[in-house]
mmCIF file of C-alpha atoms in Angstrom:
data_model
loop_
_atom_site.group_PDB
_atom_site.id
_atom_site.type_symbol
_atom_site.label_atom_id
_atom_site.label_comp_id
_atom_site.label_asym_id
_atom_site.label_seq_id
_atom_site.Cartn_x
_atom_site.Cartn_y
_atom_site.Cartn_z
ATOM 1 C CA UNK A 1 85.701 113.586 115.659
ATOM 2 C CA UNK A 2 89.353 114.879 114.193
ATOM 3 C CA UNK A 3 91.772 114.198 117.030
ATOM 4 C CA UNK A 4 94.580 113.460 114.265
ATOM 5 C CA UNK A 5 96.659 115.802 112.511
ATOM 6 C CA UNK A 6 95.481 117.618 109.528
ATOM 7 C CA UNK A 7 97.737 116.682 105.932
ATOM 8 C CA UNK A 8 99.600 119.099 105.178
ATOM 9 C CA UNK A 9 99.190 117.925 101.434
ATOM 10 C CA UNK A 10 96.243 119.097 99.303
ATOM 11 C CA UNK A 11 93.941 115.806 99.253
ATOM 12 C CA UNK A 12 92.650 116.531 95.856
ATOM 13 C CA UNK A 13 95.472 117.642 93.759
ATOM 14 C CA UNK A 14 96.936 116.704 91.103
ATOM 15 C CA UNK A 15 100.790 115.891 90.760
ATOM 16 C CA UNK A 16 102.850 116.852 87.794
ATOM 17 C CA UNK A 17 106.284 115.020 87.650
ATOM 18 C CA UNK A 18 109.168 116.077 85.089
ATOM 19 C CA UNK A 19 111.997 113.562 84.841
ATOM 20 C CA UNK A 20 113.640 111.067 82.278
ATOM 21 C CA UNK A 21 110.423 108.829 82.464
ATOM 22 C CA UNK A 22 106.820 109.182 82.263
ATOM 23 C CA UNK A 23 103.554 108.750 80.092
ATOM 24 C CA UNK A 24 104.205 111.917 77.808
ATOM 25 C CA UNK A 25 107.525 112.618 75.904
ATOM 26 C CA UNK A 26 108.777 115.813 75.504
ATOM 27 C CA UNK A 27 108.564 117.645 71.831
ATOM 28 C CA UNK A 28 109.380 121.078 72.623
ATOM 29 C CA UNK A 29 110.025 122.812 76.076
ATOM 30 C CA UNK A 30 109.918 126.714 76.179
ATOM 31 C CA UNK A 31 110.030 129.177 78.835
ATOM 32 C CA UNK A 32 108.343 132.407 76.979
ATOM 33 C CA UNK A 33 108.946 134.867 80.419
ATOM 34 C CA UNK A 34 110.301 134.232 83.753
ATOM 35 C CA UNK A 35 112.734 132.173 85.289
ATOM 36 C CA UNK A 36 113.351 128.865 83.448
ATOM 37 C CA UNK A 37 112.127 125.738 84.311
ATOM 38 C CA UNK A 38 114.898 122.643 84.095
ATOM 39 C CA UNK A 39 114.106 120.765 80.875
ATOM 40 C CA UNK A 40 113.305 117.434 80.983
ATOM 41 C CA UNK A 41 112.319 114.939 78.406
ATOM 42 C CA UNK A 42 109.270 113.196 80.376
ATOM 43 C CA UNK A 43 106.140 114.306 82.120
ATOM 44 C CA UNK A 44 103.912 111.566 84.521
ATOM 45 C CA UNK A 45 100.495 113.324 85.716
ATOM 46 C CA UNK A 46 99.500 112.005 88.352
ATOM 47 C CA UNK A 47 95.885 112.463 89.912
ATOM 48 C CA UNK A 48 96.880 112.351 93.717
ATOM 49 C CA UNK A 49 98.843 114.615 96.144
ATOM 50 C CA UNK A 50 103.068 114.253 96.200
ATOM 51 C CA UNK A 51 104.498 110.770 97.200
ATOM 52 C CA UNK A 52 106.012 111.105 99.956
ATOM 53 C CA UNK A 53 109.810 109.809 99.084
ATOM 54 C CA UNK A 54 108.851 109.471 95.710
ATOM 55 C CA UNK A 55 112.286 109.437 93.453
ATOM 56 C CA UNK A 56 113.898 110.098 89.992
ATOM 57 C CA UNK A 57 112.327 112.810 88.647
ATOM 58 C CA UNK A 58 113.832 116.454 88.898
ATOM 59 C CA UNK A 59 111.225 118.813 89.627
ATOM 60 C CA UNK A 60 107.097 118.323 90.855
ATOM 61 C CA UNK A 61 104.613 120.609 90.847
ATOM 62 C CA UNK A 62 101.557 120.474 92.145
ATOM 63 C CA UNK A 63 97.332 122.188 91.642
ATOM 64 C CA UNK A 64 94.036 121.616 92.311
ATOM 65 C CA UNK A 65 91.180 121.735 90.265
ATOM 66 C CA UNK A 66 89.341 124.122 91.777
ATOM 67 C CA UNK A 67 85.914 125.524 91.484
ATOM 68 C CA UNK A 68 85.371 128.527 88.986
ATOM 69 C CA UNK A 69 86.712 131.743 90.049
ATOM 70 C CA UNK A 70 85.389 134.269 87.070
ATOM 71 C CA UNK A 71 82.735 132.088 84.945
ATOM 72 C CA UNK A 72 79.478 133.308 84.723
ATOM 73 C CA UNK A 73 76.271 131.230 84.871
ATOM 74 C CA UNK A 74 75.185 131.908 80.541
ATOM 75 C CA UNK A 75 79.484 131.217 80.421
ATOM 76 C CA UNK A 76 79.019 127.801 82.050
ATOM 77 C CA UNK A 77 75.819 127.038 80.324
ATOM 78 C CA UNK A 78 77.711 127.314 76.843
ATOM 79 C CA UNK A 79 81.086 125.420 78.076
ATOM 80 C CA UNK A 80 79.027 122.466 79.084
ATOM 81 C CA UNK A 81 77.443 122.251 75.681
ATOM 82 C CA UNK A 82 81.030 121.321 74.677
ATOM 83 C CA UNK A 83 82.561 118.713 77.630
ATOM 84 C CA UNK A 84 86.473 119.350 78.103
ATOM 85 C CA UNK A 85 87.208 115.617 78.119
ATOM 86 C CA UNK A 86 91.232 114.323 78.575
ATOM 87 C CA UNK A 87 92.188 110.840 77.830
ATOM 88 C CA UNK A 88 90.407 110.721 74.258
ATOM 89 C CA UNK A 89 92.673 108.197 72.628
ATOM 90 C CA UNK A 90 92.896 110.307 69.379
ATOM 91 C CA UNK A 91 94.281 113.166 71.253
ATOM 92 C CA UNK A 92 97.567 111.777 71.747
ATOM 93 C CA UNK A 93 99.662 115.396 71.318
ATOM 94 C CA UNK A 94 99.382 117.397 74.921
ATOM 95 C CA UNK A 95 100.877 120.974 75.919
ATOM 96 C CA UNK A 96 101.348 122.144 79.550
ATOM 97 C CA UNK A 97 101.685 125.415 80.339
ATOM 98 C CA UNK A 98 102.244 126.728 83.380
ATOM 99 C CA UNK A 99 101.994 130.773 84.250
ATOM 100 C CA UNK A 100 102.291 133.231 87.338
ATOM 101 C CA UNK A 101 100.477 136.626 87.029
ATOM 102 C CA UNK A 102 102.145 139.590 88.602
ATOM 103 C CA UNK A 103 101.093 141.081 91.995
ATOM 104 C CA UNK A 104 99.685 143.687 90.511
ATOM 105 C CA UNK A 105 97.427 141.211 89.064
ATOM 106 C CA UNK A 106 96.662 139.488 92.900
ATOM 107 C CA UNK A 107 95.910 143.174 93.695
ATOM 108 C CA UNK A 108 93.058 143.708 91.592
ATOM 109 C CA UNK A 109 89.723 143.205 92.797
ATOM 110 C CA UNK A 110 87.704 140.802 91.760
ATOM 111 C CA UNK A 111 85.745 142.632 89.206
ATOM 112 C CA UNK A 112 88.762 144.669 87.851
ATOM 113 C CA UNK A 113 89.932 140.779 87.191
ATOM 114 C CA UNK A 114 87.365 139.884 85.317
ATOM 115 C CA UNK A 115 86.618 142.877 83.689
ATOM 116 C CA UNK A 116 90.704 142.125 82.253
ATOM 117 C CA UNK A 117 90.046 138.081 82.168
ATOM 118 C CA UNK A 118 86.913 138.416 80.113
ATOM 119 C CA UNK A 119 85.410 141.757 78.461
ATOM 120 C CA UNK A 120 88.737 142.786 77.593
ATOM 121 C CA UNK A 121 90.367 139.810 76.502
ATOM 122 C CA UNK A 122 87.609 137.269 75.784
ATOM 123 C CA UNK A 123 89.271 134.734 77.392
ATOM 124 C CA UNK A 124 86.309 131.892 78.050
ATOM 125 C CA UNK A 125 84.609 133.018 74.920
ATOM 126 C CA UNK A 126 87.163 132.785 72.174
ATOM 127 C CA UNK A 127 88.799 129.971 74.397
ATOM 128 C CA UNK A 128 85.497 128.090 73.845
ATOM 129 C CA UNK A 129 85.884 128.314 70.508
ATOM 130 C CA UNK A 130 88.532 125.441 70.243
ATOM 131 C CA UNK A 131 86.793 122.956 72.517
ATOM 132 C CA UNK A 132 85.886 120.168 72.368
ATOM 133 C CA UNK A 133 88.814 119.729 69.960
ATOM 134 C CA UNK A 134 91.000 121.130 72.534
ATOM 135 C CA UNK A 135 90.306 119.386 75.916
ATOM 136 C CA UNK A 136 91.782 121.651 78.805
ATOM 137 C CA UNK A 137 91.563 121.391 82.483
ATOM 138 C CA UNK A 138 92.885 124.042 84.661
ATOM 139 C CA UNK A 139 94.795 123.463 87.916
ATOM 140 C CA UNK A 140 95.546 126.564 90.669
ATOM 141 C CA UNK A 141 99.189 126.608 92.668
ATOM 142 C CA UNK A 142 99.019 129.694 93.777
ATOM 143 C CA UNK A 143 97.474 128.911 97.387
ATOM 144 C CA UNK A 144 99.550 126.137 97.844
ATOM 145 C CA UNK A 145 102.357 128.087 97.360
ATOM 146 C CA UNK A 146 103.729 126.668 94.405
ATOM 147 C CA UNK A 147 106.683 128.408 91.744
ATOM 148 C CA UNK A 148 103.477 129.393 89.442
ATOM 149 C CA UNK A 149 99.846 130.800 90.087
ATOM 150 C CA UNK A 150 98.063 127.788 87.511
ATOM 151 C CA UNK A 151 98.932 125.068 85.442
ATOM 152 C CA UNK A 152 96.675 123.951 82.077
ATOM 153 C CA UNK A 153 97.157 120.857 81.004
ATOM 154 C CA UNK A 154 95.773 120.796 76.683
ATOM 155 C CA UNK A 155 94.656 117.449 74.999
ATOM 156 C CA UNK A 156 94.255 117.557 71.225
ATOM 157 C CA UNK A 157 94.596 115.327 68.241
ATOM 158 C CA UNK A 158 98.068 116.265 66.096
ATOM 159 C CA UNK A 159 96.283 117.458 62.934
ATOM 160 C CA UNK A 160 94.748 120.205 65.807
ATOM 161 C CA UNK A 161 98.368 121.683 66.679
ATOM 162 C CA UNK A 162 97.933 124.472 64.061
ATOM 163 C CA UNK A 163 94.535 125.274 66.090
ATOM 164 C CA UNK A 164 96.192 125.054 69.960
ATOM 165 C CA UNK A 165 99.257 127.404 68.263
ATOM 166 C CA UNK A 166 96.500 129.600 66.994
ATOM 167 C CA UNK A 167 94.770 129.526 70.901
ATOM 168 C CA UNK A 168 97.722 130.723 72.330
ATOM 169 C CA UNK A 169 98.710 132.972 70.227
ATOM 170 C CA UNK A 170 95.394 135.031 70.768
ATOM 171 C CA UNK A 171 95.921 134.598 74.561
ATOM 172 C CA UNK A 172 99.413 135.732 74.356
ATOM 173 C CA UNK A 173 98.546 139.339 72.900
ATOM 174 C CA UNK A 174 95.604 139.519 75.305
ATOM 175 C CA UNK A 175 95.148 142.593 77.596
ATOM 176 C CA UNK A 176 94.834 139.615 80.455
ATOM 177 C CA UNK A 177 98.793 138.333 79.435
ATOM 178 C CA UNK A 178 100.076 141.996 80.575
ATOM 179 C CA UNK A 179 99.773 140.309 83.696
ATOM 180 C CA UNK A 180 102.207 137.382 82.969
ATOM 181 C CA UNK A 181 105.151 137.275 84.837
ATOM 182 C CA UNK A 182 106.049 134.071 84.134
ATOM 183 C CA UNK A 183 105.457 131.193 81.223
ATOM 184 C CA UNK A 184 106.814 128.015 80.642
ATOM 185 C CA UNK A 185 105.135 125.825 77.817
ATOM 186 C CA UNK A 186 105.591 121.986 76.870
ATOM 187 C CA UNK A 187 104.781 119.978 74.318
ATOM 188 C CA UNK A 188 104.510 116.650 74.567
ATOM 189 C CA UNK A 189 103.261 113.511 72.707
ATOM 190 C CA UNK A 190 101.682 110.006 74.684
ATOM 191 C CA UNK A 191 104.086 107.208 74.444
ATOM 192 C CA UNK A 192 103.382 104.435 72.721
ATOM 193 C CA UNK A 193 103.230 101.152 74.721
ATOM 194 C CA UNK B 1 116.435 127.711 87.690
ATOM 195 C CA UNK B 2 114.846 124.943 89.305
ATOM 196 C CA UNK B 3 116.161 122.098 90.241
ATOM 197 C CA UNK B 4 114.726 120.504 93.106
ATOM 198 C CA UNK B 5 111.737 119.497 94.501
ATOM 199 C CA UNK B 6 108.638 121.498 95.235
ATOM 200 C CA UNK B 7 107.672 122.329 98.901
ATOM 201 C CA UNK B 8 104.401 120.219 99.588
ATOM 202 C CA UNK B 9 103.361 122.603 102.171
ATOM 203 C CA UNK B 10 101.889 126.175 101.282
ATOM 204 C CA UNK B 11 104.622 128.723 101.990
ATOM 205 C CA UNK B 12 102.635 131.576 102.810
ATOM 206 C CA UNK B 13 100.081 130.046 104.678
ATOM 207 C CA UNK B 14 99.064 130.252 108.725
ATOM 208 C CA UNK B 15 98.882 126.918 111.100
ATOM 209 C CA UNK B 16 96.538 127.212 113.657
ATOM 210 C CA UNK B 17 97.786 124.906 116.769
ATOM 211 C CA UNK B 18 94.739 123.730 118.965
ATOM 212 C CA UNK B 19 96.645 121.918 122.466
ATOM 213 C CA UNK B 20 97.167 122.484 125.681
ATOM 214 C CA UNK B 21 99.214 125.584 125.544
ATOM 215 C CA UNK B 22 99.370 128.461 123.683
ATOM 216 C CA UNK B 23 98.578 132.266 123.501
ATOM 217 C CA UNK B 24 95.372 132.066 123.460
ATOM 218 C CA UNK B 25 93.127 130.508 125.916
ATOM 219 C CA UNK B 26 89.664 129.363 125.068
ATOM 220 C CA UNK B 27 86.956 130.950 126.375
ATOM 221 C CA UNK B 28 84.180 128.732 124.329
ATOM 222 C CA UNK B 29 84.197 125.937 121.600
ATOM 223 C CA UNK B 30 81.328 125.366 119.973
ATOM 224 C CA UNK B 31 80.361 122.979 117.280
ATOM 225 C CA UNK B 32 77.077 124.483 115.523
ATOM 226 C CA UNK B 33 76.551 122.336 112.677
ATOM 227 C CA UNK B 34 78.469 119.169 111.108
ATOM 228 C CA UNK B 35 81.259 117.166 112.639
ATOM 229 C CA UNK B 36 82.684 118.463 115.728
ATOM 230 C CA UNK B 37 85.775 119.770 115.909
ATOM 231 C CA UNK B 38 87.780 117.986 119.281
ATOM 232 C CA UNK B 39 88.109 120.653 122.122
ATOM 233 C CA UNK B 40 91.206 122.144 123.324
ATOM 234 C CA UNK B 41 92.549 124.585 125.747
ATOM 235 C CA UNK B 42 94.443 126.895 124.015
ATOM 236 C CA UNK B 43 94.916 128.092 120.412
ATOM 237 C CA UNK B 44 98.503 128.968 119.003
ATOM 238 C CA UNK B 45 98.109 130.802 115.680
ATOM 239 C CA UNK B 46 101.536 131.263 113.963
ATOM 240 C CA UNK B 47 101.645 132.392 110.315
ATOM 241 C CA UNK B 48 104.223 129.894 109.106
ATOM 242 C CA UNK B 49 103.678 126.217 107.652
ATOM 243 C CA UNK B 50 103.208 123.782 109.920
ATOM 244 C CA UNK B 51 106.429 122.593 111.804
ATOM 245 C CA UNK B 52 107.570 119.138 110.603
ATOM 246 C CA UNK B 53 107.779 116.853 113.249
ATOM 247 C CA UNK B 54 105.725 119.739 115.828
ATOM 248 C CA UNK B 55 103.839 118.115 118.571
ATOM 249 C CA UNK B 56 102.128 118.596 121.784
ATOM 250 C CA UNK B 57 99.093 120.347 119.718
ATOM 251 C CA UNK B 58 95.825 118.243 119.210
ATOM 252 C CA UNK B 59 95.353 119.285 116.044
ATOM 253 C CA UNK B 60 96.243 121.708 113.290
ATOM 254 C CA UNK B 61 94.526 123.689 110.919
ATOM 255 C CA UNK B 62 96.214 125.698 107.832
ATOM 256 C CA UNK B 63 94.962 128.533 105.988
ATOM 257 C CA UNK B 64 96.255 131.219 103.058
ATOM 258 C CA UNK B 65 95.730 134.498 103.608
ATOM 259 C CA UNK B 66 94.397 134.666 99.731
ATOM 260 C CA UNK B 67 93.525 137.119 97.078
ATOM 261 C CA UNK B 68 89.869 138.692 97.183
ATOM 262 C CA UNK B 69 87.226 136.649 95.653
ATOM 263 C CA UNK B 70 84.211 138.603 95.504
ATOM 264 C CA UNK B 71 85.400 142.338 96.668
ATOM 265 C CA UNK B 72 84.629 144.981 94.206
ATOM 266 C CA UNK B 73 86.724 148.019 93.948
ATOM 267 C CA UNK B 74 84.340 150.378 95.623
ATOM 268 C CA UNK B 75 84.180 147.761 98.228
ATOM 269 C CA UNK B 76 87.904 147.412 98.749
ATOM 270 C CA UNK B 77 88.010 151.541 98.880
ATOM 271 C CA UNK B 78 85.524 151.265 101.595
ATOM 272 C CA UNK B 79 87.426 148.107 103.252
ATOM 273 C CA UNK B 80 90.446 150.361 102.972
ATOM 274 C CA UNK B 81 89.232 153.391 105.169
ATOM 275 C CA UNK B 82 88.887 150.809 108.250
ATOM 276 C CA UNK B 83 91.601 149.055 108.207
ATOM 277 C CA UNK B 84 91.350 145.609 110.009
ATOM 278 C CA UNK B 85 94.404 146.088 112.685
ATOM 279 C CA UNK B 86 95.370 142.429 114.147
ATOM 280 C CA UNK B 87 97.515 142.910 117.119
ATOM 281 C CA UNK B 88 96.322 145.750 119.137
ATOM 282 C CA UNK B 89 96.632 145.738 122.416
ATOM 283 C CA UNK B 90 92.915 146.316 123.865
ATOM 284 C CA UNK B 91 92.003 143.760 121.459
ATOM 285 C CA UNK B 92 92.941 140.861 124.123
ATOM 286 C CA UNK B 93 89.479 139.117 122.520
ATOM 287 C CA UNK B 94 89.403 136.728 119.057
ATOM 288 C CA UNK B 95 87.360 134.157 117.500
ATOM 289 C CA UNK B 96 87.880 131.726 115.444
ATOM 290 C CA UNK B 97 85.131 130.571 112.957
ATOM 291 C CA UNK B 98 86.011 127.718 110.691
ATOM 292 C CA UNK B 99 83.607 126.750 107.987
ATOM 293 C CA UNK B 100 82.638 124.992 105.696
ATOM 294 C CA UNK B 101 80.073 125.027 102.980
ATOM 295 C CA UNK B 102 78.196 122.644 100.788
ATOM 296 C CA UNK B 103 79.009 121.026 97.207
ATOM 297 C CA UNK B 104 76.035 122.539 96.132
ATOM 298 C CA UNK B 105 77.930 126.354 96.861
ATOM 299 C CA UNK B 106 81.304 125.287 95.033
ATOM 300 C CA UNK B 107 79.222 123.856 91.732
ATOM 301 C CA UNK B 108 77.900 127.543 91.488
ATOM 302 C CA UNK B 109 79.200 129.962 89.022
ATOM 303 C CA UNK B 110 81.410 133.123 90.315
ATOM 304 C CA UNK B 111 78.015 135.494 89.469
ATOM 305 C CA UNK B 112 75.768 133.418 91.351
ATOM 306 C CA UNK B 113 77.842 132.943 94.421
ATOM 307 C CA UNK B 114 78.440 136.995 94.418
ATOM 308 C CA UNK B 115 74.990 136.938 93.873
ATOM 309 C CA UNK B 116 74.357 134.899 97.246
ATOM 310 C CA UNK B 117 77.285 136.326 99.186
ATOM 311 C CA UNK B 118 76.582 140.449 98.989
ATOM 312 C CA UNK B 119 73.269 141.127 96.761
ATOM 313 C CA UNK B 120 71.407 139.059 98.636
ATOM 314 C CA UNK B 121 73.451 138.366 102.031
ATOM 315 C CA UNK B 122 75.456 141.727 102.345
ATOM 316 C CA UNK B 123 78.401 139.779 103.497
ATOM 317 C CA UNK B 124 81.120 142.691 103.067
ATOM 318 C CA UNK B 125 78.490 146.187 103.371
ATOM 319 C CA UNK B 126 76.775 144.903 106.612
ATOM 320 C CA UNK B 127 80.108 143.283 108.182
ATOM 321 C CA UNK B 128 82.296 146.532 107.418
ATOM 322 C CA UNK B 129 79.901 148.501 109.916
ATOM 323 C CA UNK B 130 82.173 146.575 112.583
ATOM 324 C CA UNK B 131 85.473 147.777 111.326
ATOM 325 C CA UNK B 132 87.484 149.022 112.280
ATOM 326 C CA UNK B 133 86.635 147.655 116.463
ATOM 327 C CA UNK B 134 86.466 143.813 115.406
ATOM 328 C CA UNK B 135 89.250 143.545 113.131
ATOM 329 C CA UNK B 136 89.203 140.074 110.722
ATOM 330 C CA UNK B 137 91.378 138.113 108.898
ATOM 331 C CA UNK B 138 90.200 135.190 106.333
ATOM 332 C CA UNK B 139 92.020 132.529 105.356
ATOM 333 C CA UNK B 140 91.326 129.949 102.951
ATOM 334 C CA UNK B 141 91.337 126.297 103.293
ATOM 335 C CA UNK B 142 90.024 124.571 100.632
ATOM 336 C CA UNK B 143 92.371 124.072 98.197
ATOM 337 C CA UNK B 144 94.982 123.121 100.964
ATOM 338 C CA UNK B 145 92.627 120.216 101.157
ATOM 339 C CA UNK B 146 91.947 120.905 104.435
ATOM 340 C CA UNK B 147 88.419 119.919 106.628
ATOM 341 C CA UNK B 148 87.071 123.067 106.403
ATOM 342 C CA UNK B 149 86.882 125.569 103.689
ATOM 343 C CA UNK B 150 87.622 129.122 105.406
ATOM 344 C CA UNK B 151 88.805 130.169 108.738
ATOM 345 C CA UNK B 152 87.890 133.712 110.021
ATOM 346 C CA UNK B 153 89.828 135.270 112.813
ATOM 347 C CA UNK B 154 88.970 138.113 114.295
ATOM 348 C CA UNK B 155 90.358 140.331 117.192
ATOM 349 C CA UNK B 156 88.544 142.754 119.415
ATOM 350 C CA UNK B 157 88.419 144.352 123.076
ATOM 351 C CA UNK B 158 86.430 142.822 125.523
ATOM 352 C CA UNK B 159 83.647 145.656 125.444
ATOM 353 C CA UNK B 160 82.758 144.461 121.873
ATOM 354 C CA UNK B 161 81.719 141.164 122.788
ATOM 355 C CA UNK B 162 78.027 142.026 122.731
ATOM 356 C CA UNK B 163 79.148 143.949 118.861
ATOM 357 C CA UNK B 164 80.538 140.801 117.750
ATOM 358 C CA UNK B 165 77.702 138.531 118.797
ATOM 359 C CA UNK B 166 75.594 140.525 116.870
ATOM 360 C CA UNK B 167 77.349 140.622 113.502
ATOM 361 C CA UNK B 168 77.744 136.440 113.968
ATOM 362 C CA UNK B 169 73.917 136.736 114.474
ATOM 363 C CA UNK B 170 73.472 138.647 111.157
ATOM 364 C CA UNK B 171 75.295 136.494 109.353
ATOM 365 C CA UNK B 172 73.820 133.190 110.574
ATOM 366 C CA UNK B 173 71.017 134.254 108.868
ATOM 367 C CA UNK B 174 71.681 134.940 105.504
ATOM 368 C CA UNK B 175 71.571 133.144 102.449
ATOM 369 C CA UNK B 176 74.309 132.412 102.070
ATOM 370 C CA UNK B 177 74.552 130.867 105.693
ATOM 371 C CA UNK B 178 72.006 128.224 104.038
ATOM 372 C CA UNK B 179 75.043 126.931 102.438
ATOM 373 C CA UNK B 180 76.945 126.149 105.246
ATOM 374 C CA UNK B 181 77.342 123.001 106.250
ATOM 375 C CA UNK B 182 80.391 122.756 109.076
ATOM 376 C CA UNK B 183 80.710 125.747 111.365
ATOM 377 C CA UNK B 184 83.116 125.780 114.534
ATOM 378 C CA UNK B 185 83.151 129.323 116.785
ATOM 379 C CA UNK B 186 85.575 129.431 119.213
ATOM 380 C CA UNK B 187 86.261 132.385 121.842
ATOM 381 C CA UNK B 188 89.277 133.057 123.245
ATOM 382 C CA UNK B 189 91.333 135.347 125.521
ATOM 383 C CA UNK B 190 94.905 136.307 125.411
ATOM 384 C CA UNK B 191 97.160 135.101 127.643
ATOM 385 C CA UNK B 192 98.560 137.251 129.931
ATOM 386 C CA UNK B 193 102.250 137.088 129.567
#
């Protein structure tokens, strides 16, 4: 029986907070398109909605890892012969990059998105291609409101940053990127300790 | 630029108020499968985040009017020449149908849940028939982290009561109604005011 107020915090989200401390150290912070975010030299992920109160870092934002919105069965089939697995302790570099996609985008059906996401721009299938060098994990904002539609969090050894530059790269001039409104994208390297 | 802290609350979302008061009174509230959902009065539906600090409701449940997840374009075009009208005055009828589906729904792929939803269920061809007298809105729940995973809302004149039984009916007994696991209906009538 609920007789208790609903959270008004996702339960399963995850929390990413930029500030002067945190597990990853800043290498390079870019905003490609949009408005800027505010630089800061530390990122702490943290697997659990907002604390409430919680203090001294400048900006959070938040996603959920949610189920798949355009994969296709054969699509899934092939991405689990190749796990996406974070927290490998060779893959100490990590990128975050965090987009919004125009309304015109959010206007499309859902086939007309896919038909963009996938035939045209081969996004799961050349995507693929990188794993499981490349660990990824995609997080949505946009129904919680948030600055930016999704946030992907990368994992990947340092000899692989010539691949992940490659990766986005091929996104980047990708029928789907038209779409883009908005790009900011980190670097960042685990701290020692 | 941004420089303070995120909102933890979706900004574009809708908080429905269960309570004692409200503008609209319940008719019927009933539980058909999973955990019940506590009975109230009267249903306040207000397309804001919740209020901080708002009391004198029961309890509260948020939604996001979203983008579409399975609508084709030639569905949208025929979606779009019977437009679902919220707000009329004849329509002094709603419902409210919170739901929630199984684990086993979300682990499916995007072509197998179309698959279930319209091939084999006819989810948006059979439930269009109804538009434009019982006028819907769906809002989605689940990556709010809320208890259920959708909430429907729909609005209609008192004469389509028998209409709108009958479309529930249909849909209770699809496939994809197999996947279902939490389902609340609630009838209500506007207050006169």
């Amino acid at each position: 029986m609920d007789n208790t107020t609903q959270p008004t915090t996702a339960k399963n989200c995850t929390t990413f907070y930029g500030g002067q401390t945190g597990a990853w150290r800043v290498l390079s912070f870019n905003t490609l398109c949009g408005s800027p975010l505010l630089w800061v030299s530390h990122i702490e992920k943290s697997e659990a909605a907002p604390i409430p109160g919680a203090n001294g870092y400048i900006w959070q934002l938040q996603g959920v890892a949610s189920y798949l919105r355009y994969t296709t069965r054969p699509e899934k089939n092939m991405l689990d012969e190749k796990p996406s697995v974070l927290g490998r302790t060779e893959a100490s570099y990590a990128a975050m990059i965090s987009l919004k996609k125009s309304d015109e985008w959010w206007q499309l059906t859902q086939d007309e998105r896919r038909n963009i996401f996938e035939q045209q721009s081969q996004h799961i299938r050349y995507s693929t291609r990188y794993l499981p060098a490349i660990a990824r994990k995609l997080y949505h904002c946009r129904d919680l409101g948030g600055e930016f539609d999704f946030i992907t969090w990368f994992e990947f050894a340092p000899d692989q940053s010539g691949q992940f530059d490659e990766l986005v790269d091929y996104l980047r001039h990708t029928e789907e990127w038209k779409y883009v409104v908005r790009e900011v994208d980190v670097r960042l390297v685990r701290e020692e300790g």
